[in-house]
Amino acid sequence: MTQVQAHKRADELRRLIGYHDYRYYVLDDPEVPDAEYDRLMRELETIETRNPELVTAQSPTQRVSGTPMEGFETVQHRVPMLSLANAFSDQEVTDFHRRVTQGLECKDITFAAEPKLDGVAISLTYINGSLVTAASRGDGERGENVTANVRTIRTVPLKLHAKGWPSLLEVRGEIYMPRAGFDRFNQKALERGEKPLVNPRNGAAGSLRQLDPQLTARRPLAFFAYGTASRDQLPETQFETLSQLKEWGFPVNPEIRRVKGLGGCLDYHAQMAARRPRLGYDIDGVVYKVDRYDQQGFLGFISKAPRWALAHKFPAEEELTRLLDIDIQVGRTGALTPVARLQPVFVGGVTVANATLHNEDEIRRKDVRPGDWVVVRRAGDVIPEVARAIHQRRETELAEFQMPKNCPECGSAVERVESEAVARCSGGLICPAQRKHCIRHFATRKAMDIEGLGDKLVDQLVEAGMVHTVADLYSLSHEQIASLERMGNKSAEHVLGAIKASKKPSLDRLLYALGIREVGEVTAHSLAVHFKTMKALQQASKETLIEVSDVGPIVASHVAAFFQQENNRQVIQALNDAGVEGQPLQDKAGEKPLAGEVWVLTGALSMPRIQVKNLLESLGAKVTASVSAKTSTLLAGEAAGSKLAKAQKLGVSVISESDFLKYLESQGLGVS
Ligand code: 9MJ
């Protein structure tokens, strides 16, 4: 890079950093992930190191970042608030360790190893044991007086416990927003149609900056102490000081450990990286601090950061990249998930090229379009997701994403029930993405009950291309099955026999076996009772379907959509051609097991009452509201009251819900 180019780039970087500082500190609305900001800063630092004549007093590298906020009084810190040197690799930690051991001429150094909280640094001044001032870091020399706001945080002691504290004590630590509080807060914000917080750290910073402490008080903030401004009247090490602070009433992070040497530091980093997803709050790395104060004093400072401490960062969980396209993935149950195809990017420790976009509503809400710059997030082992799009970076008009009308795997119509976020392929019986799932379900005990046709065998049959739809099961030959791995002649014979034996199921079983969405055994039974034949059901309109007890508008639309699908009709025809026919249920009132009985329901039942009522009616019983001499049976759920007493008085038989469920099971109507 020529000097002119360096000059130009440095100017550009300062302008960009200034812009991002403004968005972050003033607007509370960062545009780019931290990793991107850090890169800009590092690039500027590199240019300035190589071209010292370019450094200006106004350069963002020359101050600890932080724009004093309007509306708050400024406080001069008695002792400047430090920043920490960062390390992103083991090599940088090794270099730090070497500098420390050489500086101290001592090989065995003990460090206090601490999680590095991702919140807002704060300095709390206690005079005679009472909190008098809380100040943010600001530029390190001067911060903002946020006492009124900090006083609302429950974990910040207003008065110190025990005794022995110095009359002037300045405690430093981090204010943060626990993840659970952040999630709860955002959930409520979304419900109210308000803008959610970008991340917990931003939530903490924004909360502290509220001009009305009442507003801060409503935010779920917490505090951990990690040091003091001066060492007077304190123990001789960092670790013991933290124990002392705990005794005085400060929350101290329980993950803090004493470790020895470089190995101890790196082990701690690895342990915390593993524990990170389960911590309940965000950390962006760990901090190593030379434990002994005398050794710290010996090492001193370099510019504004101590030589005795180092922040060892984790790989960034958020990164910036380009969204190349949005593809649709069809899950095994037919759910269509939009998947982001990304310019590969290193995030959360791995290279990510695909990330989930959840569903269509999420895409609309975040307004993510192919071609956008997006922030990709990968936290812990969680599936990477597109967190947001950076709309400011859109250079040209980009087309909005449209959910396809047809399944990309099989071409069947895509349906989306109004109350659900998920769009689904309606080609359950023929869609390759759903094939295995659908055939496995078909064979299960409560469906066609094909013994020996387990998940493994289904997978083998599909993978060998022998079975494409459930109808193909009925044309399998002995040789085909026997040719599969781990299938002998005998087992092939057995399975073939079971397939053949399954040709005449009751209509409700066959319906259930088709795997129509929301059609469980009970609904399948109601449909079978009502329509009697597959043909009649296939021709039913949504309106007629709703007439069936136990069928609401959602189930009706799933059923109608299923039978409208030509592919599904073909499979049913093929089943029919193979001799598979659902047998009509016995439906003459006199033959129903509970015909003539009068039932009453009481107490809390685990199933919706309407469902229980429908079940009883389908078994021939009448269901009434109150217990009388005519009542045959009282179904008593939890906490049954006066009806139970009355039934007992009248000698009416009483059945518990668990016994009732067992009875249903015996009638082939199990609901579990
Ligand atoms: C955080 N952020 O958790 C320090 N920090 O020490 C811990 N920050 C720090 N220590 C000196 N645990 C300056 C900053």
XYZ file of C-alpha atoms and ligand atoms in Angstrom:
686
model
C 0.000 0.000 0.000
C 1.414 3.382 -0.955
C 1.399 6.183 1.574
C -1.386 7.935 -0.311
C -3.466 4.774 -0.305
C -2.776 4.245 3.401
C -3.859 7.790 4.134
C -7.051 7.364 2.161
C -7.899 4.038 3.749
C -7.201 5.355 7.274
C -9.597 8.244 6.657
C -12.206 5.877 5.331
C -11.809 3.550 8.320
C -12.095 6.436 10.806
C -15.261 7.583 9.116
C -16.715 4.063 9.224
C -15.718 3.466 12.840
C -17.193 6.844 13.807
C -20.436 5.891 12.079
C -20.603 2.503 13.825
C -19.774 4.100 17.199
C -22.686 6.436 16.703
C -25.052 3.613 15.809
C -23.864 1.547 18.737
C -23.485 4.083 21.528
C -25.977 6.754 20.616
C -28.698 5.025 18.644
C -28.447 1.715 20.457
C -28.881 0.063 17.094
C -25.638 -1.473 15.867
C -25.567 -2.132 12.162
C -22.736 -4.668 11.930
C -21.611 -7.491 14.231
C -18.794 -6.821 16.698
C -16.424 -8.953 14.656
C -16.772 -6.598 11.709
C -16.210 -3.563 13.933
C -13.150 -5.192 15.498
C -11.760 -5.886 12.026
C -12.114 -2.257 11.002
C -10.389 -1.185 14.204
C -7.569 -3.683 13.751
C -7.047 -2.637 10.161
C -6.766 0.978 11.245
C -4.349 0.054 14.035
C -2.188 -1.846 11.556
C -2.083 1.077 9.135
C -1.240 3.480 11.952
C 1.503 1.224 13.296
C 3.088 1.064 9.858
C 2.590 4.773 9.208
C 2.935 6.510 12.585
C 2.736 9.920 10.931
C -0.926 9.196 10.125
C -1.973 8.922 13.781
C -4.130 11.833 14.877
C -5.436 12.638 18.339
C -8.948 12.213 16.955
C -8.306 8.705 15.689
C -10.621 6.170 17.318
C -7.539 4.084 18.133
C -6.440 6.776 20.550
C -9.213 6.450 23.021
C -11.091 3.826 24.890
C -14.279 3.866 22.898
C -17.399 5.406 24.342
C -19.213 8.537 23.405
C -20.412 10.310 26.538
C -24.185 10.099 26.511
C -26.326 13.137 26.459
C -28.502 13.746 29.475
C -26.090 12.342 32.046
C -23.653 14.233 34.199
C -20.005 13.377 33.569
C -17.908 11.851 36.333
C -14.143 11.863 36.455
C -12.916 8.420 37.509
C -10.489 8.698 40.431
C -8.532 5.873 38.873
C -8.958 5.391 35.106
C -11.025 2.427 34.001
C -8.818 0.110 32.050
C -9.411 -1.663 28.849
C -7.981 -5.083 28.110
C -5.648 -6.249 25.389
C -7.345 -8.891 23.276
C -6.083 -12.235 22.038
C -7.877 -14.291 19.416
C -5.510 -17.249 19.194
C -3.485 -19.567 21.416
C -0.381 -18.058 19.864
C -1.285 -14.606 21.157
C -1.860 -16.066 24.633
C 1.511 -17.801 24.424
C 3.133 -14.466 23.565
C 1.383 -12.811 26.505
C 2.518 -15.558 28.830
C 6.082 -15.224 27.607
C 6.066 -11.457 28.178
C 4.745 -11.952 31.715
C 7.218 -14.677 32.680
C 10.129 -12.760 31.184
C 9.026 -9.494 32.815
C 8.768 -11.144 36.211
C 11.714 -13.486 35.708
C 9.529 -16.215 37.090
C 8.247 -19.303 35.338
C 5.364 -20.298 37.589
C 2.763 -17.613 37.424
C -0.652 -17.955 39.008
C -3.507 -16.261 37.213
C -7.044 -15.449 38.168
C -9.054 -16.770 35.211
C -12.463 -15.172 34.770
C -15.301 -15.371 32.276
C -15.403 -12.194 30.223
C -18.910 -10.899 30.478
C -20.403 -9.206 27.519
C -22.145 -6.295 29.198
C -21.394 -2.768 30.308
C -18.395 -1.929 32.519
C -19.296 0.057 35.589
C -17.503 1.625 38.541
C -19.328 1.703 41.870
C -18.124 4.076 44.577
C -18.959 3.255 48.194
C -18.311 5.764 50.941
C -18.559 4.433 54.471
C -20.247 1.340 53.092
C -22.973 3.118 51.081
C -23.266 3.300 47.320
C -22.826 6.940 46.342
C -21.937 6.875 42.656
C -22.233 4.482 39.756
C -20.393 5.561 36.656
C -20.086 3.994 33.241
C -16.660 3.662 31.690
C -17.163 6.376 29.089
C -13.737 7.026 27.602
C -11.959 5.442 30.574
C -11.105 8.788 32.167
C -14.571 10.248 32.369
C -17.817 8.336 32.423
C -21.484 9.068 32.889
C -23.198 9.264 36.215
C -25.794 6.503 36.005
C -26.296 6.111 39.749
C -30.083 6.455 39.689
C -30.336 3.691 37.109
C -27.813 1.359 38.704
C -29.564 1.658 42.057
C -32.529 -0.152 40.517
C -30.453 -3.280 39.845
C -31.182 -5.719 42.610
C -27.842 -7.460 42.663
C -25.907 -4.216 43.203
C -25.584 -3.787 46.973
C -26.692 -0.362 48.170
C -25.042 -0.960 51.534
C -22.095 -3.236 52.193
C -22.418 -6.298 54.397
C -20.021 -7.431 57.102
C -17.270 -5.089 58.162
C -13.720 -4.213 57.321
C -14.301 -2.332 54.101
C -12.230 0.758 53.402
C -14.123 4.009 53.924
C -13.676 4.700 50.213
C -14.156 1.638 48.034
C -14.454 1.637 44.262
C -15.637 -1.655 42.840
C -15.506 -2.437 39.166
C -17.601 -4.922 37.354
C -19.985 -5.638 34.568
C -23.695 -5.013 34.279
C -25.331 -7.575 32.044
C -28.699 -8.904 30.992
C -29.223 -12.617 31.714
C -30.433 -14.499 28.656
C -33.691 -15.626 30.236
C -34.570 -12.016 31.056
C -33.598 -10.941 27.566
C -35.832 -13.603 25.983
C -38.740 -12.716 28.231
C -38.313 -9.024 27.555
C -38.237 -9.551 23.799
C -41.207 -11.872 23.840
C -43.244 -9.168 25.540
C -41.898 -6.482 23.219
C -42.974 -8.525 20.183
C -46.402 -9.157 21.686
C -46.838 -5.426 22.123
C -45.621 -4.780 18.590
C -42.494 -3.021 19.887
C -38.988 -3.338 18.556
C -37.063 -6.170 20.235
C -33.565 -5.715 21.698
C -30.765 -6.693 19.308
C -28.832 -8.765 21.865
C -28.432 -8.962 25.653
C -25.368 -6.706 25.714
C -27.127 -4.051 23.756
C -30.116 -4.524 26.022
C -27.948 -3.858 29.075
C -26.342 -0.774 27.537
C -29.659 0.648 26.380
C -31.274 0.006 29.753
C -28.574 1.886 31.624
C -28.955 4.798 29.279
C -32.629 5.311 30.028
C -33.172 8.824 31.326
C -36.000 7.591 33.510
C -34.752 5.129 36.160
C -38.259 3.670 36.321
C -37.655 2.316 32.843
C -34.305 0.832 33.836
C -35.958 -0.817 36.813
C -38.202 -2.790 34.456
C -35.263 -4.270 32.578
C -33.873 -7.580 33.847
C -30.311 -6.482 34.663
C -27.698 -8.114 36.877
C -24.170 -7.387 38.044
C -20.874 -9.212 38.678
C -17.922 -7.537 40.412
C -14.457 -8.291 38.990
C -12.071 -5.871 40.630
C -11.389 -2.655 42.466
C -9.899 0.679 41.465
C -7.236 0.681 44.177
C -5.609 -2.043 46.224
C -5.524 -0.184 49.574
C -6.745 -2.185 52.556
C -7.429 -5.193 50.371
C -5.932 -8.688 50.198
C -2.763 -9.239 48.187
C -4.227 -11.056 45.232
C -7.004 -10.657 42.711
C -8.569 -13.974 43.709
C -8.681 -13.165 47.411
C -10.002 -9.694 46.683
C -12.940 -11.241 44.859
C -13.645 -13.487 47.876
C -13.527 -10.424 50.063
C -15.924 -8.558 47.752
C -18.286 -11.491 47.994
C -18.276 -11.229 51.759
C -19.125 -7.574 51.503
C -22.181 -8.456 49.465
C -21.083 -8.236 45.835
C -22.072 -10.915 43.366
C -18.895 -12.532 42.038
C -18.935 -14.917 39.125
C -18.789 -18.484 40.516
C -16.838 -19.652 37.433
C -13.709 -17.722 38.416
C -10.686 -19.980 39.085
C -7.051 -19.731 40.023
C -4.946 -21.361 37.288
C -1.235 -21.945 36.807
C 0.844 -21.150 33.756
C 0.019 -21.122 30.079
C -1.496 -24.619 30.182
C -3.848 -23.626 32.998
C -4.999 -20.586 31.026
C -5.640 -22.499 27.810
C -7.461 -25.296 29.654
C -9.703 -22.762 31.333
C -10.472 -21.175 27.951
C -11.484 -24.562 26.532
C -13.630 -25.397 29.567
C -15.456 -22.103 29.463
C -15.987 -22.386 25.709
C -17.714 -25.708 26.381
C -19.766 -24.335 29.267
C -20.674 -21.159 27.424
C -24.033 -22.300 25.980
C -25.281 -23.306 29.425
C -24.203 -20.249 31.382
C -27.403 -18.244 31.282
C -25.570 -15.072 30.242
C -23.384 -14.092 27.327
C -19.619 -14.172 27.560
C -17.321 -13.316 24.694
C -14.148 -14.851 26.080
C -12.167 -15.249 29.275
C -9.783 -12.893 31.083
C -6.446 -13.921 32.588
C -5.103 -11.662 35.322
C -1.771 -12.143 37.065
C -3.069 -12.977 40.518
C -0.516 -11.317 42.806
C -0.842 -7.555 43.090
C 2.881 -7.074 43.651
C 3.529 -8.843 40.344
C 0.843 -6.754 38.647
C 2.514 -3.597 39.952
C 5.849 -4.763 38.603
C 4.447 -5.351 35.131
C 2.553 -2.059 34.936
C 0.702 -0.743 31.908
C 1.132 -0.223 28.231
C -0.897 2.707 26.920
C -4.293 2.184 28.569
C -4.235 -1.574 29.100
C -2.522 -3.483 31.901
C 0.413 -5.732 30.947
C -0.750 -8.201 33.585
C -4.117 -9.020 32.008
C -5.376 -10.399 28.735
C -8.822 -11.007 27.271
C -8.790 -14.283 25.334
C -11.781 -14.008 23.037
C -13.958 -16.797 21.688
C -14.609 -16.975 17.973
C -17.313 -14.463 17.130
C -20.856 -15.852 17.243
C -22.071 -13.313 14.729
C -20.556 -12.615 11.361
C -21.340 -10.699 8.270
C -21.801 -12.301 4.897
C -23.787 -12.251 1.697
C -27.057 -14.119 1.255
C -26.701 -15.740 -2.158
C -30.089 -17.379 -2.370
C -32.950 -18.885 -0.428
C -33.616 -22.578 -1.032
C -36.439 -24.683 0.280
C -35.788 -27.805 2.243
C -38.574 -30.333 2.691
C -38.481 -32.096 6.020
C -39.563 -35.672 6.647
C -43.001 -34.525 7.767
C -43.402 -32.273 4.746
C -42.556 -28.999 6.490
C -40.970 -26.540 4.081
C -38.052 -24.696 5.633
C -36.394 -21.804 3.840
C -32.636 -22.217 4.007
C -30.159 -19.431 3.371
C -27.340 -20.227 0.952
C -24.494 -18.032 2.094
C -21.128 -16.852 0.961
C -19.195 -19.203 3.301
C -18.159 -17.442 6.490
C -16.232 -18.462 9.618
C -18.548 -18.027 12.572
C -18.781 -19.625 16.007
C -15.686 -21.680 15.219
C -16.831 -23.299 11.945
C -17.345 -22.326 8.327
C -21.003 -21.807 7.618
C -22.498 -21.923 4.118
C -26.144 -22.663 4.996
C -28.312 -21.250 7.734
C -31.928 -21.604 8.639
C -34.429 -18.842 8.013
C -37.097 -20.693 10.025
C -40.232 -19.851 8.049
C -41.893 -17.394 5.730
C -43.132 -15.087 8.492
C -39.624 -14.747 9.889
C -38.316 -13.795 6.463
C -40.997 -11.117 6.135
C -40.468 -9.844 9.665
C -36.722 -9.540 9.180
C -37.161 -8.468 5.554
C -34.371 -10.718 4.316
C -33.925 -10.895 0.541
C -31.508 -12.824 -1.677
C -28.559 -10.528 -2.356
C -28.683 -8.915 1.103
C -25.771 -8.555 3.485
C -26.812 -10.537 6.507
C -25.636 -11.226 10.036
C -25.209 -14.959 10.572
C -25.332 -16.238 14.109
C -24.032 -19.539 15.410
C -24.159 -19.825 19.178
C -22.744 -22.992 20.705
C -23.990 -26.034 18.875
C -27.191 -24.355 17.825
C -28.050 -24.503 14.118
C -26.719 -21.367 12.410
C -29.383 -18.806 11.630
C -29.701 -15.574 9.733
C -30.147 -13.102 12.572
C -30.905 -10.033 10.466
C -30.300 -8.276 7.180
C -28.390 -5.051 6.921
C -30.836 -2.997 4.934
C -28.527 0.027 4.814
C -26.212 -1.989 2.611
C -28.761 -2.723 -0.095
C -27.373 -1.196 -3.232
C -30.101 -2.184 -5.630
C -33.739 -3.103 -5.419
C -33.921 -6.748 -4.325
C -36.857 -9.031 -4.966
C -38.825 -10.280 -1.988
C -38.724 -13.976 -1.312
C -41.807 -15.949 -2.340
C -42.682 -19.306 -0.880
C -43.126 -21.715 -3.812
C -46.653 -22.852 -4.610
C -45.420 -26.372 -5.314
C -43.140 -28.649 -3.383
C -39.614 -28.519 -4.866
C -39.227 -32.251 -4.217
C -42.420 -33.655 -5.733
C -44.392 -30.792 -7.274
C -47.426 -31.304 -5.038
C -49.290 -28.226 -3.878
C -47.899 -26.413 -0.853
C -50.502 -25.699 1.794
C -50.315 -23.341 4.687
C -52.953 -23.334 7.365
C -53.679 -19.786 8.427
C -52.970 -20.285 12.098
C -49.622 -21.992 11.469
C -46.290 -20.495 10.524
C -45.146 -23.580 8.665
C -45.929 -24.289 5.021
C -46.198 -27.932 4.090
C -46.070 -30.163 1.085
C -49.427 -31.887 0.656
C -47.968 -34.809 -1.314
C -47.446 -36.958 1.740
C -47.701 -40.259 -0.072
C -45.407 -39.552 -2.989
C -42.952 -36.869 -1.881
C -39.415 -38.336 -1.824
C -38.491 -36.163 1.160
C -41.304 -37.678 3.180
C -41.130 -41.180 1.745
C -39.353 -42.988 4.539
C -41.298 -41.240 7.255
C -44.581 -41.957 5.538
C -43.853 -45.642 4.905
C -42.600 -46.179 8.442
C -45.781 -44.695 9.811
C -47.910 -46.777 7.447
C -46.430 -49.987 8.830
C -46.761 -49.161 12.552
C -48.865 -51.183 14.929
C -51.737 -48.734 15.228
C -51.767 -48.208 11.471
C -51.479 -51.220 9.123
C -49.641 -53.252 11.745
C -47.156 -54.907 9.398
C -44.960 -56.931 11.704
C -41.294 -57.078 10.768
C -41.436 -53.962 8.592
C -39.436 -51.741 10.941
C -37.647 -48.454 10.344
C -34.424 -50.128 9.230
C -36.099 -52.273 6.606
C -38.126 -49.319 5.315
C -34.887 -47.345 4.901
C -33.312 -50.254 3.020
C -36.314 -50.706 0.716
C -36.448 -46.987 -0.112
C -32.701 -46.693 -0.587
C -32.659 -49.717 -2.892
C -35.361 -48.022 -4.978
C -37.778 -50.909 -4.425
C -40.440 -48.849 -2.723
C -41.496 -45.352 -3.741
C -44.957 -45.225 -2.244
C -46.802 -47.329 0.298
C -48.625 -49.080 -2.563
C -45.307 -50.513 -3.801
C -45.076 -52.573 -0.602
C -47.763 -54.849 -1.982
C -45.870 -55.738 -5.136
C -42.591 -56.629 -3.418
C -41.279 -60.067 -4.242
C -39.637 -62.559 -1.957
C -36.371 -62.260 -3.942
C -36.310 -58.502 -3.593
C -36.670 -58.569 0.175
C -34.299 -61.487 0.618
C -31.650 -59.684 -1.424
C -31.344 -56.942 1.204
C -28.591 -56.944 3.751
C -29.342 -58.836 6.958
C -32.534 -60.315 5.429
C -32.612 -64.064 5.196
C -35.174 -66.199 3.411
C -37.096 -66.691 6.582
C -37.435 -63.079 7.575
C -38.345 -62.175 3.992
C -41.103 -64.712 4.108
C -42.285 -63.407 7.424
C -42.449 -59.792 6.241
C -44.116 -60.740 2.989
C -46.739 -62.660 4.953
C -47.344 -59.680 7.228
C -47.726 -57.350 4.247
C -50.237 -59.660 2.668
C -52.121 -60.044 5.930
C -52.523 -56.275 6.203
C -54.700 -55.946 3.091
C -58.035 -55.758 4.839
C -57.679 -53.280 7.683
C -60.650 -51.472 9.142
C -61.230 -48.209 7.298
C -60.145 -46.104 10.278
C -56.786 -47.874 10.454
C -56.202 -47.355 6.755
C -57.084 -43.674 7.085
C -54.784 -43.269 10.033
C -52.041 -45.098 8.107
C -52.184 -42.564 5.269
C -50.597 -40.029 7.626
C -52.899 -37.117 6.821
C -51.886 -34.165 8.979
C -53.781 -33.850 12.252
C -55.642 -37.088 11.593
C -54.857 -39.296 14.561
C -56.603 -42.525 15.455
C -59.592 -40.837 17.029
C -60.253 -38.534 14.089
C -59.668 -41.388 11.660
C -62.274 -43.367 13.559
C -64.804 -40.516 13.454
C -64.215 -40.066 9.733
C -64.590 -43.773 9.086
C -67.807 -43.927 11.081
C -69.232 -40.946 9.260
C -68.214 -41.647 5.661
C -68.135 -45.445 5.725
C -66.085 -45.750 2.527
C -62.854 -44.300 1.252
C -64.650 -43.187 -1.885
C -67.197 -41.121 0.034
C -64.467 -39.519 2.087
C -62.427 -38.679 -0.986
C -65.358 -36.792 -2.425
C -66.218 -34.895 0.761
C -66.003 -31.120 0.706
C -64.558 -29.100 3.544
C -68.089 -28.186 4.619
C -69.208 -31.810 4.870
C -66.042 -32.729 6.699
C -66.699 -30.135 9.383
C -70.016 -31.839 10.116
C -68.124 -34.801 11.523
C -67.751 -34.715 15.285
C -64.121 -34.126 16.245
C -63.326 -32.420 12.908
C -62.718 -28.670 13.003
C -61.854 -26.317 10.127
C -58.112 -27.020 10.310
C -58.453 -30.795 10.209
C -61.077 -30.429 7.485
C -58.743 -28.398 5.318
C -55.883 -30.872 5.819
C -58.128 -33.768 4.844
C -59.582 -31.964 1.842
C -56.127 -30.843 0.658
C -54.835 -34.382 0.997
C -57.539 -35.905 -1.155
C -57.479 -33.111 -3.693
C -53.892 -33.974 -4.437
C -53.910 -36.073 -7.606
C -50.739 -37.902 -6.517
C -52.345 -39.022 -3.299
C -55.435 -40.223 -5.139
C -53.224 -42.265 -7.426
C -51.542 -43.955 -4.492
C -54.907 -44.780 -2.950
C -56.015 -46.200 -6.289
C -52.811 -48.242 -6.480
C -53.468 -49.563 -2.986
C -56.933 -50.475 -4.061
C -55.627 -52.214 -7.180
C -53.287 -54.218 -4.982
C -56.302 -55.382 -2.995
C -55.875 -53.060 -0.010
C -59.320 -51.995 1.116
C -60.529 -50.348 4.290
C -63.358 -52.347 5.799
C -66.415 -50.392 6.914
C -66.920 -50.110 10.661
C -69.889 -51.717 12.309
C -72.138 -48.829 12.937
C -75.572 -50.130 13.803
C -76.460 -48.545 17.138
C -77.359 -51.875 18.685
C -73.905 -53.251 17.992
C -71.952 -50.440 19.560
C -70.318 -51.433 22.819
C -71.816 -48.593 24.859
C -75.191 -48.433 23.112
C -77.953 -47.399 25.487
C -75.584 -46.128 28.170
C -75.765 -42.624 29.630
C -72.434 -41.102 30.681
C -71.555 -37.959 32.641
C -68.117 -36.301 32.693
C -66.680 -34.497 35.699
C -63.366 -33.200 37.091
C -60.242 -32.247 35.130
C -59.544 -34.542 32.185
C -56.341 -34.624 30.203
C -58.223 -34.659 26.874
C -60.546 -31.895 25.730
C -64.079 -32.712 26.891
C -65.452 -32.433 23.399
C -63.084 -35.148 22.285
C -64.142 -37.450 25.129
C -67.781 -36.748 24.328
C -67.229 -37.592 20.664
C -65.457 -40.791 21.561
C -68.227 -41.919 23.853
C -70.820 -41.074 21.242
C -68.941 -43.002 18.604
C -69.137 -46.005 20.961
C -72.889 -45.539 21.191
C -73.184 -43.795 24.574
C -75.208 -40.688 25.263
C -73.437 -37.957 27.237
C -75.457 -35.755 29.592
C -74.574 -32.924 31.942
C -75.832 -34.012 35.322
C -75.873 -37.172 37.381
C -79.252 -38.793 37.920
C -80.681 -42.227 38.520
C -80.540 -42.738 34.739
C -76.781 -42.267 34.602
C -74.934 -45.475 33.818
C -71.345 -44.318 34.353
C -69.577 -41.244 35.706
C -66.158 -40.552 34.198
C -64.329 -38.795 37.038
C -61.149 -36.810 36.328
C -58.896 -35.080 38.841
C -60.519 -33.104 41.641
C -64.028 -34.340 40.926
C -66.510 -32.762 43.343
C -70.257 -32.787 43.862
C -71.090 -34.967 40.846
C -68.845 -37.690 42.190
C -70.502 -37.474 45.592
C -73.918 -37.692 44.002
C -72.958 -40.658 41.828
C -71.641 -42.493 44.847
C -74.853 -41.750 46.695
C -76.939 -43.075 43.825
C -74.727 -46.107 43.341
C -73.796 -45.042 39.788
C -70.640 -46.748 38.560
C -67.567 -44.485 38.492
C -64.569 -44.880 36.198
C -61.254 -43.025 36.508
C -59.673 -41.413 33.479
C -56.790 -43.888 33.422
C -59.202 -46.831 33.403
C -61.227 -45.119 30.719
C -58.106 -44.748 28.575
C -57.375 -48.430 29.031
C -60.910 -49.220 27.978
C -60.521 -47.091 24.846
C -57.321 -48.915 24.063
C -59.211 -52.214 24.305
C -61.698 -50.854 21.793
C -58.913 -50.000 19.354
C -59.338 -46.293 20.113
C -56.148 -45.704 22.119
C -55.330 -42.021 22.228
C -51.775 -42.113 23.573
C -15.370 -8.771 32.167
N -15.824 -7.977 31.201
O -16.008 -9.745 32.531
C -12.435 -7.290 33.358
N -14.150 -8.400 32.807
O -10.485 -6.260 34.260
C -13.465 -9.112 33.746
N -13.492 -7.271 32.572
C -11.480 -6.234 33.423
N -12.401 -8.404 34.089
C -9.772 -5.137 34.083
N -13.846 -10.319 34.239
C -10.362 -4.414 33.101
C -11.466 -5.099 32.691
